[in-house]
Short mmCIF file of N, CA and C in Angstrom, two decimals:
data_model
loop_
_atom_site.label_atom_id
_atom_site.label_comp_id
_atom_site.label_asym_id
_atom_site.label_seq_id
_atom_site.Cartn_x
_atom_site.Cartn_y
_atom_site.Cartn_z
N MET A 1019 0.85 -1.18 0.05
CA MET A 1019 0.02 0.11 0.11
C MET A 1019 0.86 1.34 0.02
N LYS A 1020 0.59 2.11 -0.71
CA LYS A 1020 1.37 3.34 -0.91
C LYS A 1020 1.02 4.31 0.04
N HIS A 1021 1.87 4.92 0.67
CA HIS A 1021 1.52 5.96 1.74
C HIS A 1021 1.38 7.40 0.97
N THR A 1022 0.48 7.99 1.71
CA THR A 1022 0.37 9.56 1.20
C THR A 1022 1.69 10.35 1.87
N ASN A 1023 2.17 11.26 0.93
CA ASN A 1023 3.46 11.93 1.39
C ASN A 1023 2.89 13.23 1.91
N PHE A 1024 3.22 13.33 3.36
CA PHE A 1024 2.75 14.73 3.96
C PHE A 1024 4.12 15.61 3.97
N ASN A 1025 5.02 15.42 3.41
CA ASN A 1025 6.61 15.97 3.46
C ASN A 1025 6.09 17.54 2.94
N ASN A 1026 5.13 17.75 1.86
CA ASN A 1026 5.12 19.06 1.45
C ASN A 1026 4.17 19.96 2.08
N LEU A 1027 3.14 19.45 2.91
CA LEU A 1027 2.20 20.00 3.49
C LEU A 1027 2.62 21.11 4.70
N PRO A 1028 2.22 22.05 4.92
CA PRO A 1028 2.92 23.18 5.86
C PRO A 1028 2.63 22.73 7.43
N CYS A 1029 1.76 21.81 7.51
CA CYS A 1029 1.52 21.48 9.03
C CYS A 1029 2.39 20.66 9.71
N PRO A 1030 3.19 21.04 10.78
CA PRO A 1030 4.11 20.24 11.59
C PRO A 1030 3.30 18.98 11.85
N ILE A 1031 2.18 18.87 12.24
CA ILE A 1031 1.37 17.56 12.68
C ILE A 1031 1.42 16.62 11.51
N ALA A 1032 0.97 17.19 10.39
CA ALA A 1032 1.01 16.30 9.33
C ALA A 1032 2.20 15.74 8.78
N ARG A 1033 3.27 16.57 8.86
CA ARG A 1033 4.55 16.06 8.55
C ARG A 1033 5.18 14.97 9.75
N SER A 1034 4.84 15.30 10.73
CA SER A 1034 5.27 14.29 11.83
C SER A 1034 4.62 12.79 11.74
N LEU A 1035 3.23 12.85 11.33
CA LEU A 1035 2.62 11.87 11.22
C LEU A 1035 3.04 11.17 10.04
N GLY A 1036 3.64 11.68 9.06
CA GLY A 1036 4.23 11.21 7.71
C GLY A 1036 5.42 10.39 8.16
N LYS A 1037 6.08 10.55 9.23
CA LYS A 1037 7.16 9.68 9.85
C LYS A 1037 6.74 8.79 10.77
N VAL A 1038 5.66 8.95 11.61
CA VAL A 1038 5.67 8.14 12.57
C VAL A 1038 4.08 7.53 12.61
N GLY A 1039 3.46 7.74 11.55
CA GLY A 1039 1.83 7.67 11.52
C GLY A 1039 1.41 6.20 11.59
N GLU A 1040 2.20 5.42 11.37
CA GLU A 1040 1.93 4.05 11.47
C GLU A 1040 1.82 3.46 12.98
N TRP A 1041 0.87 2.92 13.60
CA TRP A 1041 1.02 2.46 14.90
C TRP A 1041 2.18 1.53 15.07
N TRP A 1042 2.52 0.82 14.13
CA TRP A 1042 3.68 -0.03 14.38
C TRP A 1042 4.97 0.79 14.52
N SER A 1043 5.07 1.63 13.86
CA SER A 1043 6.22 2.60 13.88
C SER A 1043 6.40 3.19 15.31
N ILE A 1044 5.07 3.62 15.94
CA ILE A 1044 5.54 4.01 17.26
C ILE A 1044 5.70 2.91 18.39
N LEU A 1045 5.08 1.86 18.05
CA LEU A 1045 5.48 0.88 18.95
C LEU A 1045 6.97 0.29 18.96
N ILE A 1046 7.47 0.35 17.65
CA ILE A 1046 8.97 0.12 17.49
C ILE A 1046 9.76 1.02 18.19
N LEU A 1047 9.24 2.36 17.94
CA LEU A 1047 10.12 3.37 18.79
C LEU A 1047 10.11 3.31 20.26
N ARG A 1048 8.82 2.71 21.01
CA ARG A 1048 8.76 2.43 22.07
C ARG A 1048 9.75 1.37 22.62
N GLU A 1049 9.72 0.42 21.80
CA GLU A 1049 10.88 -0.57 21.92
C GLU A 1049 12.29 -0.15 21.95
N ALA A 1050 12.56 0.51 21.05
CA ALA A 1050 13.90 1.14 20.98
C ALA A 1050 14.43 1.98 22.25
N PHE A 1051 13.20 2.63 22.62
CA PHE A 1051 13.59 3.39 23.81
C PHE A 1051 13.54 2.26 25.22
N TYR A 1052 13.18 0.98 25.00
CA TYR A 1052 13.48 0.10 25.99
C TYR A 1052 14.82 -0.51 25.86
N GLY A 1053 15.50 -0.07 24.91
CA GLY A 1053 16.86 -0.80 24.76
C GLY A 1053 16.90 -1.82 23.53
N LYS A 1054 15.87 -1.96 22.82
CA LYS A 1054 15.90 -3.05 21.68
C LYS A 1054 16.68 -2.31 20.66
N THR A 1055 17.36 -2.87 19.89
CA THR A 1055 18.05 -2.85 18.81
C THR A 1055 17.97 -3.63 17.48
N ARG A 1056 17.90 -5.02 17.97
CA ARG A 1056 17.85 -5.85 16.74
C ARG A 1056 16.61 -6.37 16.31
N PHE A 1057 16.42 -6.64 14.88
CA PHE A 1057 15.26 -7.22 14.28
C PHE A 1057 14.60 -8.07 14.97
N ASP A 1058 15.39 -9.44 15.57
CA ASP A 1058 14.56 -10.44 16.28
C ASP A 1058 14.11 -10.00 17.48
N GLU A 1059 14.74 -8.94 18.13
CA GLU A 1059 13.97 -8.45 19.39
C GLU A 1059 12.88 -7.56 19.05
N PHE A 1060 12.82 -6.96 18.14
CA PHE A 1060 11.36 -6.19 17.69
C PHE A 1060 10.53 -7.09 17.50
N GLU A 1061 10.90 -8.27 16.73
CA GLU A 1061 9.88 -9.05 16.37
C GLU A 1061 9.24 -10.04 17.31
N LYS A 1062 10.08 -10.36 18.30
CA LYS A 1062 9.73 -11.06 19.60
C LYS A 1062 8.90 -10.39 20.53
N SER A 1063 9.24 -9.24 20.61
CA SER A 1063 8.61 -8.28 21.85
C SER A 1063 7.18 -7.89 21.38
N LEU A 1064 7.24 -7.60 19.94
CA LEU A 1064 5.93 -6.95 19.38
C LEU A 1064 5.04 -8.09 18.67
N LYS A 1065 5.49 -9.29 18.70
CA LYS A 1065 4.81 -10.36 18.00
C LYS A 1065 4.31 -9.86 16.46
N ILE A 1066 5.31 -9.04 15.76
CA ILE A 1066 4.91 -8.66 14.49
C ILE A 1066 5.40 -9.37 13.36
N ALA A 1067 4.64 -9.43 12.27
CA ALA A 1067 5.05 -10.14 11.24
C ALA A 1067 6.29 -9.73 10.61
N PRO A 1068 7.30 -10.62 10.28
CA PRO A 1068 8.64 -9.96 9.56
C PRO A 1068 8.44 -8.99 8.59
N THR A 1069 7.48 -9.20 7.64
CA THR A 1069 7.22 -8.41 6.41
C THR A 1069 6.85 -7.17 6.91
N ILE A 1070 6.13 -7.03 7.96
CA ILE A 1070 5.71 -5.48 8.37
C ILE A 1070 6.66 -4.95 9.16
N LEU A 1071 7.47 -5.66 9.88
CA LEU A 1071 8.56 -5.04 10.76
C LEU A 1071 9.57 -4.70 9.75
N THR A 1072 9.88 -5.35 8.57
CA THR A 1072 10.98 -4.86 7.75
C THR A 1072 10.51 -3.54 6.97
N ARG A 1073 9.15 -3.39 6.74
CA ARG A 1073 8.69 -2.21 6.11
C ARG A 1073 8.65 -1.21 7.07
N ARG A 1074 8.35 -1.32 8.25
CA ARG A 1074 8.25 -0.22 9.29
C ARG A 1074 9.72 0.00 9.72
N LEU A 1075 10.71 -0.80 9.76
CA LEU A 1075 12.16 -0.18 10.22
C LEU A 1075 12.59 0.53 9.06
N ALA A 1076 12.47 0.10 7.66
CA ALA A 1076 12.79 0.82 6.52
C ALA A 1076 12.27 2.26 6.51
N ASP A 1077 10.89 2.35 6.85
CA ASP A 1077 10.28 3.82 7.02
C ASP A 1077 11.02 4.64 7.99
N LEU A 1078 11.22 4.02 9.11
CA LEU A 1078 11.86 4.72 10.32
C LEU A 1078 13.42 5.16 9.77
N VAL A 1079 14.12 4.16 9.09
CA VAL A 1079 15.35 4.80 8.66
C VAL A 1079 15.21 5.69 7.53
N GLU A 1080 14.27 5.73 6.60
CA GLU A 1080 14.24 6.67 5.49
C GLU A 1080 13.77 7.89 6.28
N GLY A 1081 12.83 7.78 7.13
CA GLY A 1081 12.21 9.13 7.91
C GLY A 1081 13.40 9.78 8.66
N GLY A 1082 14.49 9.07 9.08
CA GLY A 1082 15.60 9.76 9.93
C GLY A 1082 15.40 9.62 11.44
N LEU A 1083 14.44 8.61 11.75
CA LEU A 1083 14.32 8.43 13.14
C LEU A 1083 15.15 7.45 13.75
N MET A 1084 15.56 6.34 12.78
CA MET A 1084 16.64 5.37 13.23
C MET A 1084 17.68 5.17 12.13
N THR A 1085 18.72 4.68 12.47
CA THR A 1085 19.86 4.39 11.67
C THR A 1085 20.03 2.98 11.71
N ARG A 1086 20.59 2.42 10.46
CA ARG A 1086 20.94 0.90 10.49
C ARG A 1086 22.38 0.67 10.52
N ARG A 1087 22.56 -0.05 11.30
CA ARG A 1087 24.33 -0.36 11.81
C ARG A 1087 24.77 -1.74 11.44
N LEU A 1088 25.78 -2.00 10.83
CA LEU A 1088 26.11 -3.39 10.65
C LEU A 1088 26.98 -3.99 11.82
N TYR A 1089 26.39 -4.92 12.30
CA TYR A 1089 27.13 -5.51 13.52
C TYR A 1089 27.84 -6.88 13.33
N CYS A 1090 27.16 -7.69 12.24
CA CYS A 1090 27.80 -8.87 11.99
C CYS A 1090 27.95 -8.88 10.40
N ALA A 1091 29.32 -9.15 9.95
CA ALA A 1091 29.65 -8.95 8.54
C ALA A 1091 29.07 -10.27 7.89
N LYS A 1092 29.42 -11.60 8.33
CA LYS A 1092 28.87 -12.77 7.93
C LYS A 1092 28.11 -13.69 8.72
N PRO A 1093 26.85 -13.87 8.51
CA PRO A 1093 26.07 -13.19 7.46
C PRO A 1093 25.74 -11.70 7.81
N PRO A 1094 25.56 -10.92 6.95
CA PRO A 1094 25.11 -9.57 7.21
C PRO A 1094 23.96 -9.35 8.09
N ARG A 1095 24.37 -8.65 9.26
CA ARG A 1095 23.24 -8.29 10.43
C ARG A 1095 23.52 -6.89 10.86
N TYR A 1096 22.25 -6.30 10.96
CA TYR A 1096 22.15 -5.11 11.49
C TYR A 1096 21.31 -4.83 12.47
N ASP A 1097 21.74 -3.88 13.34
CA ASP A 1097 20.84 -3.30 14.33
C ASP A 1097 20.28 -1.93 14.01
N TYR A 1098 19.20 -1.53 14.67
CA TYR A 1098 18.48 -0.20 14.43
C TYR A 1098 18.61 0.59 15.68
N VAL A 1099 19.25 1.73 15.59
CA VAL A 1099 19.50 2.63 16.77
C VAL A 1099 18.83 3.96 16.51
N LEU A 1100 18.44 4.52 17.49
CA LEU A 1100 17.67 6.02 17.35
C LEU A 1100 18.69 7.00 17.17
N THR A 1101 18.13 7.92 16.12
CA THR A 1101 19.03 8.87 15.77
C THR A 1101 18.62 10.15 16.64
N LYS A 1102 19.19 11.26 16.47
CA LYS A 1102 18.75 12.47 17.18
C LYS A 1102 17.38 12.73 17.12
N SER A 1103 16.63 12.72 15.93
CA SER A 1103 15.41 12.87 15.69
C SER A 1103 14.61 11.87 16.28
N GLY A 1104 14.95 10.54 16.24
CA GLY A 1104 14.38 9.59 17.02
C GLY A 1104 14.31 9.75 18.34
N ARG A 1105 15.45 10.14 18.95
CA ARG A 1105 15.43 10.24 20.48
C ARG A 1105 14.46 11.65 20.69
N ALA A 1106 14.47 12.45 20.00
CA ALA A 1106 13.72 13.74 20.26
C ALA A 1106 12.09 13.12 20.25
N PHE A 1107 11.79 12.06 19.86
CA PHE A 1107 10.50 11.66 19.85
C PHE A 1107 10.00 11.11 21.47
N LYS A 1108 11.03 11.35 22.34
CA LYS A 1108 10.49 10.63 23.43
C LYS A 1108 9.47 11.49 24.45
N PRO A 1109 9.31 12.78 24.12
CA PRO A 1109 8.39 13.35 24.97
C PRO A 1109 7.20 13.02 24.41
N VAL A 1110 7.02 12.85 23.12
CA VAL A 1110 5.77 12.28 22.41
C VAL A 1110 5.19 11.05 23.34
N LEU A 1111 6.13 10.14 23.42
CA LEU A 1111 5.61 8.75 23.98
C LEU A 1111 5.33 9.16 25.28
N LEU A 1112 6.07 10.08 26.24
CA LEU A 1112 5.70 10.32 27.48
C LEU A 1112 4.34 10.94 27.48
N ALA A 1113 3.87 11.60 26.65
CA ALA A 1113 2.51 12.23 26.60
C ALA A 1113 1.65 11.18 26.34
N PHE A 1114 1.80 10.22 25.29
CA PHE A 1114 1.12 9.02 25.21
C PHE A 1114 0.79 8.27 26.51
N ILE A 1115 1.81 8.05 27.33
CA ILE A 1115 1.85 7.40 28.46
C ILE A 1115 0.69 7.96 29.27
N ALA A 1116 0.84 9.42 29.50
CA ALA A 1116 -0.06 10.08 30.37
C ALA A 1116 -1.33 10.16 30.06
N TRP A 1117 -1.48 10.24 28.66
CA TRP A 1117 -2.96 10.37 28.05
C TRP A 1117 -3.45 9.11 28.03
N GLY A 1118 -2.98 8.16 27.73
CA GLY A 1118 -3.31 6.62 27.90
C GLY A 1118 -3.88 6.25 29.28
N ASN A 1119 -2.80 6.57 30.31
CA ASN A 1119 -3.26 6.18 31.72
C ASN A 1119 -4.52 6.90 32.12
N GLU A 1120 -4.70 8.21 31.72
CA GLU A 1120 -5.77 9.17 32.21
C GLU A 1120 -7.11 8.71 31.45
N ASN A 1121 -6.97 8.23 30.28
CA ASN A 1121 -8.23 8.03 29.61
C ASN A 1121 -8.65 6.62 29.12
N PHE A 1122 -7.79 5.71 29.29
CA PHE A 1122 -7.97 4.40 28.73
C PHE A 1122 -7.28 3.31 29.64
N ALA A 1123 -7.14 3.52 30.72
CA ALA A 1123 -6.70 2.44 31.61
C ALA A 1123 -7.67 2.26 32.97
N PRO A 1124 -8.82 1.82 32.76
CA PRO A 1124 -9.88 1.98 33.93
C PRO A 1124 -9.18 0.97 35.12
N GLU A 1125 -8.39 -0.07 34.53
CA GLU A 1125 -7.73 -0.95 35.68
C GLU A 1125 -6.60 -0.23 36.42
N GLY A 1126 -6.23 0.98 35.98
CA GLY A 1126 -4.88 1.55 36.58
C GLY A 1126 -3.88 1.76 35.37
N ALA A 1127 -2.73 2.42 36.06
CA ALA A 1127 -1.67 2.62 35.12
C ALA A 1127 -0.88 1.22 35.19
N SER A 1128 -0.38 0.81 33.98
CA SER A 1128 0.48 -0.39 33.88
C SER A 1128 1.94 0.00 33.71
N LEU A 1129 2.06 1.36 33.18
CA LEU A 1129 3.49 2.02 32.99
C LEU A 1129 3.27 3.47 33.53
N VAL A 1130 4.43 3.87 34.23
CA VAL A 1130 4.54 5.27 34.52
C VAL A 1130 5.72 5.63 34.59
N ILE A 1131 5.95 7.11 34.40
CA ILE A 1131 7.34 7.47 34.51
C ILE A 1131 7.62 7.84 35.98
N ALA A 1132 8.82 7.49 36.35
CA ALA A 1132 9.07 7.64 37.84
C ALA A 1132 10.52 8.25 37.95
N SER A 1133 10.75 9.10 39.01
CA SER A 1133 11.72 9.52 39.34
C SER A 1133 12.98 8.68 39.67
N ARG A 1134 14.07 8.68 39.17
CA ARG A 1134 15.38 7.93 39.42
C ARG A 1134 15.67 7.97 40.83
N ASP A 1135 15.64 9.03 41.53
CA ASP A 1135 16.00 9.29 42.78
C ASP A 1135 14.92 8.91 43.92
N THR A 1136 13.83 9.22 43.66
CA THR A 1136 12.85 8.92 44.68
C THR A 1136 11.96 7.78 44.27
N GLY A 1137 11.70 7.33 43.18
CA GLY A 1137 10.87 6.28 42.73
C GLY A 1137 9.33 6.65 42.60
N LEU A 1138 9.26 8.00 42.79
CA LEU A 1138 7.84 8.57 42.74
C LEU A 1138 7.26 8.85 41.31
N ALA A 1139 6.16 8.49 41.06
CA ALA A 1139 5.59 8.71 39.62
C ALA A 1139 5.60 10.15 39.38
N ALA A 1140 5.98 10.61 38.06
CA ALA A 1140 5.87 11.75 37.56
C ALA A 1140 4.53 12.03 36.83
N ASP A 1141 4.11 13.34 36.90
CA ASP A 1141 3.00 13.69 36.15
C ASP A 1141 3.50 14.70 34.90
N PRO A 1142 3.66 13.91 33.93
CA PRO A 1142 4.35 14.60 32.70
C PRO A 1142 3.21 15.64 32.17
N VAL A 1143 3.69 16.89 32.24
CA VAL A 1143 3.16 18.01 31.65
C VAL A 1143 3.94 18.95 30.77
N LEU A 1144 3.37 19.36 29.75
CA LEU A 1144 4.21 20.19 28.64
C LEU A 1144 3.95 21.55 29.36
N VAL A 1145 5.57 22.20 29.44
CA VAL A 1145 5.47 23.43 29.95
C VAL A 1145 6.39 24.24 29.00
N ASP A 1146 6.27 25.63 29.06
CA ASP A 1146 7.22 26.60 28.15
C ASP A 1146 8.43 26.75 28.76
N ALA A 1147 9.54 26.43 28.09
CA ALA A 1147 10.82 26.43 28.69
C ALA A 1147 11.35 27.88 29.21
N MET A 1148 10.93 28.92 28.56
CA MET A 1148 11.07 30.10 29.08
C MET A 1148 10.22 30.76 30.24
N THR A 1149 9.16 30.34 30.40
CA THR A 1149 8.19 30.83 31.49
C THR A 1149 8.23 29.58 32.60
N GLY A 1150 8.28 28.59 32.27
CA GLY A 1150 7.69 27.44 33.11
C GLY A 1150 6.08 27.25 33.31
N LEU A 1151 5.36 28.07 32.66
CA LEU A 1151 3.96 27.86 32.55
C LEU A 1151 3.49 26.72 31.97
N PRO A 1152 2.57 26.02 32.59
CA PRO A 1152 2.00 24.82 31.59
C PRO A 1152 1.23 25.25 30.32
N ILE A 1153 1.63 24.62 29.31
CA ILE A 1153 0.96 24.88 27.84
C ILE A 1153 -0.46 24.41 28.01
N ASN A 1154 -1.37 25.41 28.16
CA ASN A 1154 -2.75 24.92 28.29
C ASN A 1154 -3.56 26.26 27.66
N ASP A 1155 -4.81 26.01 27.41
CA ASP A 1155 -5.74 27.00 26.99
C ASP A 1155 -5.64 28.46 27.81
N GLU A 1156 -5.36 28.27 28.87
CA GLU A 1156 -5.51 29.46 29.87
C GLU A 1156 -4.15 30.52 29.54
N TYR A 1157 -3.02 29.75 29.02
CA TYR A 1157 -1.99 30.68 28.80
C TYR A 1157 -1.34 30.62 27.34
N TYR A 1158 -1.77 29.56 26.52
CA TYR A 1158 -1.23 29.72 25.26
C TYR A 1158 -2.48 29.21 24.30
N ALA A 1159 -2.13 29.64 23.04
CA ALA A 1159 -2.94 29.37 21.91
C ALA A 1159 -2.10 28.95 20.67
N PHE A 1160 -2.79 28.24 19.72
CA PHE A 1160 -2.27 28.20 18.53
C PHE A 1160 -1.88 29.37 17.82
N ALA A 1161 -0.76 29.66 17.10
CA ALA A 1161 -0.56 30.89 16.45
C ALA A 1161 0.29 30.42 15.24
N PRO A 1162 0.22 31.30 14.30
CA PRO A 1162 0.84 31.06 12.95
C PRO A 1162 2.25 31.34 13.36
N GLY A 1163 3.21 30.51 12.64
CA GLY A 1163 4.54 30.61 12.65
C GLY A 1163 5.14 31.56 11.65
N PRO A 1164 6.32 31.95 11.54
CA PRO A 1164 6.83 32.74 10.53
C PRO A 1164 6.86 32.15 9.13
N ALA A 1165 6.61 30.87 8.77
CA ALA A 1165 6.55 30.34 7.70
C ALA A 1165 5.05 29.90 7.47
N ALA A 1166 4.23 30.37 8.09
CA ALA A 1166 2.81 30.13 7.94
C ALA A 1166 2.39 30.67 6.68
N SER A 1167 1.54 30.06 5.93
CA SER A 1167 0.91 30.51 4.59
C SER A 1167 -0.27 31.35 4.98
N ASP A 1168 -0.87 32.09 4.29
CA ASP A 1168 -1.93 32.81 4.18
C ASP A 1168 -3.29 32.07 4.58
N SER A 1169 -3.36 30.88 4.19
CA SER A 1169 -4.25 29.82 4.39
C SER A 1169 -4.11 29.22 5.90
N MET A 1170 -2.94 29.04 6.15
CA MET A 1170 -2.60 28.51 7.62
C MET A 1170 -3.12 29.67 8.52
N ARG A 1171 -2.53 30.93 8.43
CA ARG A 1171 -2.96 31.98 9.33
C ARG A 1171 -4.35 32.09 9.35
N SER A 1172 -5.18 32.11 8.22
CA SER A 1172 -6.75 32.19 8.40
C SER A 1172 -7.18 30.84 9.33
N ILE A 1173 -6.78 29.79 8.92
CA ILE A 1173 -7.17 28.78 9.61
C ILE A 1173 -7.08 28.93 11.11
N ILE A 1174 -5.79 29.20 11.38
CA ILE A 1174 -5.56 29.57 13.18
C ILE A 1174 -6.45 30.57 13.76
N LEU A 1175 -6.48 31.64 13.02
CA LEU A 1175 -7.24 32.93 13.45
C LEU A 1175 -8.75 32.53 13.74
N ASP A 1176 -9.20 31.81 12.51
CA ASP A 1176 -10.71 31.24 12.69
C ASP A 1176 -10.90 30.45 13.97
N ALA A 1177 -9.97 29.32 13.96
CA ALA A 1177 -10.01 28.59 15.20
C ALA A 1177 -9.83 29.39 16.50
N GLU A 1178 -9.10 30.45 16.49
CA GLU A 1178 -9.12 31.15 17.85
C GLU A 1178 -10.44 31.82 18.13
N LYS A 1179 -10.95 32.37 17.03
CA LYS A 1179 -12.21 33.23 17.27
C LYS A 1179 -13.35 32.18 17.62
N SER A 1180 -13.41 31.02 17.01
CA SER A 1180 -14.46 30.21 17.27
C SER A 1180 -14.17 29.41 18.67
N SER A 1181 -13.09 29.44 19.28
CA SER A 1181 -12.88 28.72 20.66
C SER A 1181 -13.53 29.41 21.86
N GLY A 1182 -13.90 30.54 21.77
CA GLY A 1182 -14.55 31.37 22.78
C GLY A 1182 -13.64 31.81 23.87
N ILE A 1183 -12.47 31.47 23.69
CA ILE A 1183 -11.17 31.97 24.55
C ILE A 1183 -10.58 33.02 24.08
N ALA A 1184 -10.79 34.42 24.90
CA ALA A 1184 -10.34 35.54 24.37
C ALA A 1184 -8.93 35.71 24.52
N PRO A 1185 -7.98 36.16 23.88
CA PRO A 1185 -6.65 36.23 23.92
C PRO A 1185 -6.15 37.42 24.79
N LYS A 1186 -5.13 37.17 25.84
CA LYS A 1186 -4.97 38.09 26.70
C LYS A 1186 -4.18 39.28 26.11
N PRO A 1187 -4.44 40.38 26.42
CA PRO A 1187 -3.75 41.57 25.76
C PRO A 1187 -2.60 41.78 25.95
N LYS A 1188 -1.60 41.00 26.65
CA LYS A 1188 -0.28 41.23 26.89
C LYS A 1188 0.60 40.60 26.05
N ALA A 1189 1.76 41.03 25.76
CA ALA A 1189 2.67 40.63 24.87
C ALA A 1189 3.34 39.36 25.16
N VAL A 1190 3.56 38.47 24.12
CA VAL A 1190 4.15 37.15 24.27
C VAL A 1190 5.80 37.25 24.24
N PRO A 1191 6.50 36.96 24.93
CA PRO A 1191 8.06 37.12 24.65
C PRO A 1191 8.54 36.27 23.48
N ALA A 1192 9.42 36.58 22.90
CA ALA A 1192 10.03 35.89 21.78
C ALA A 1192 10.67 34.73 22.20
N ASN A 1193 10.22 33.62 21.38
CA ASN A 1193 10.67 32.17 21.87
C ASN A 1193 11.42 31.66 20.52
N ARG A 1194 12.62 31.28 20.75
CA ARG A 1194 13.47 30.81 19.52
C ARG A 1194 13.63 31.69 18.74
N GLY A 1195 13.70 32.77 18.78
CA GLY A 1195 14.03 33.98 18.03
C GLY A 1195 12.87 34.36 17.30
N TRP A 1196 11.70 34.06 17.48
CA TRP A 1196 10.56 34.66 16.78
C TRP A 1196 9.35 34.95 17.64
N VAL A 1197 8.60 35.86 17.29
CA VAL A 1197 7.40 36.07 18.13
C VAL A 1197 6.27 35.66 17.06
N ALA A 1198 5.20 35.10 17.47
CA ALA A 1198 4.06 34.68 16.75
C ALA A 1198 3.41 36.02 16.43
N GLU A 1199 2.99 36.27 14.85
CA GLU A 1199 2.43 37.23 14.48
C GLU A 1199 1.07 37.55 14.77
N GLY A 1200 0.64 38.66 14.67
CA GLY A 1200 -0.85 38.92 14.58
C GLY A 1200 -1.36 39.15 15.94
N HIS A 1201 -2.30 38.16 16.17
CA HIS A 1201 -3.26 38.43 17.34
C HIS A 1201 -2.66 38.04 18.85
N LEU A 1202 -1.38 37.46 18.65
CA LEU A 1202 -0.77 37.29 20.23
C LEU A 1202 0.19 38.17 20.64
N ALA A 1203 1.00 38.98 19.67
CA ALA A 1203 2.26 39.88 19.96
C ALA A 1203 1.66 41.12 20.06
#
């Protein structure tokens, strides 16, 4: 089955889904964070068909989230290790854990994020690195970025108008060298 290519879409969500949108890919990344690197380890832990695993690993390598490394010359054997981009996916997995525990685990959490020092479970929340404020509807809104098309700007501005949440009239500090244009700055 041919996948839709989202690389040319201006939306970062669509582009990201183009890299990891297959649920098997996300589970393979999870296993890589658990320390697995070899084809047989992924196959055994996920109980995944070899043909599907081969395709998903190839997609992750092509997408730049994993790299293939030769570990045995005869016969040729490879392991799959996370790249910088792959390691940067970890906060997404942490968010999946928190979301899944909160919304889809009536029996209770089977996996939590815990402090290495205290062993206490963490409550992973997304915060702004500059202010320390939680990123929620009270403090933050979607805003067009510097590369946003007119269409994207219109979509974001329309969404803000229909949300019923009035933007606060104070300025937002520049983050990573740019300030969201228009309604927030």
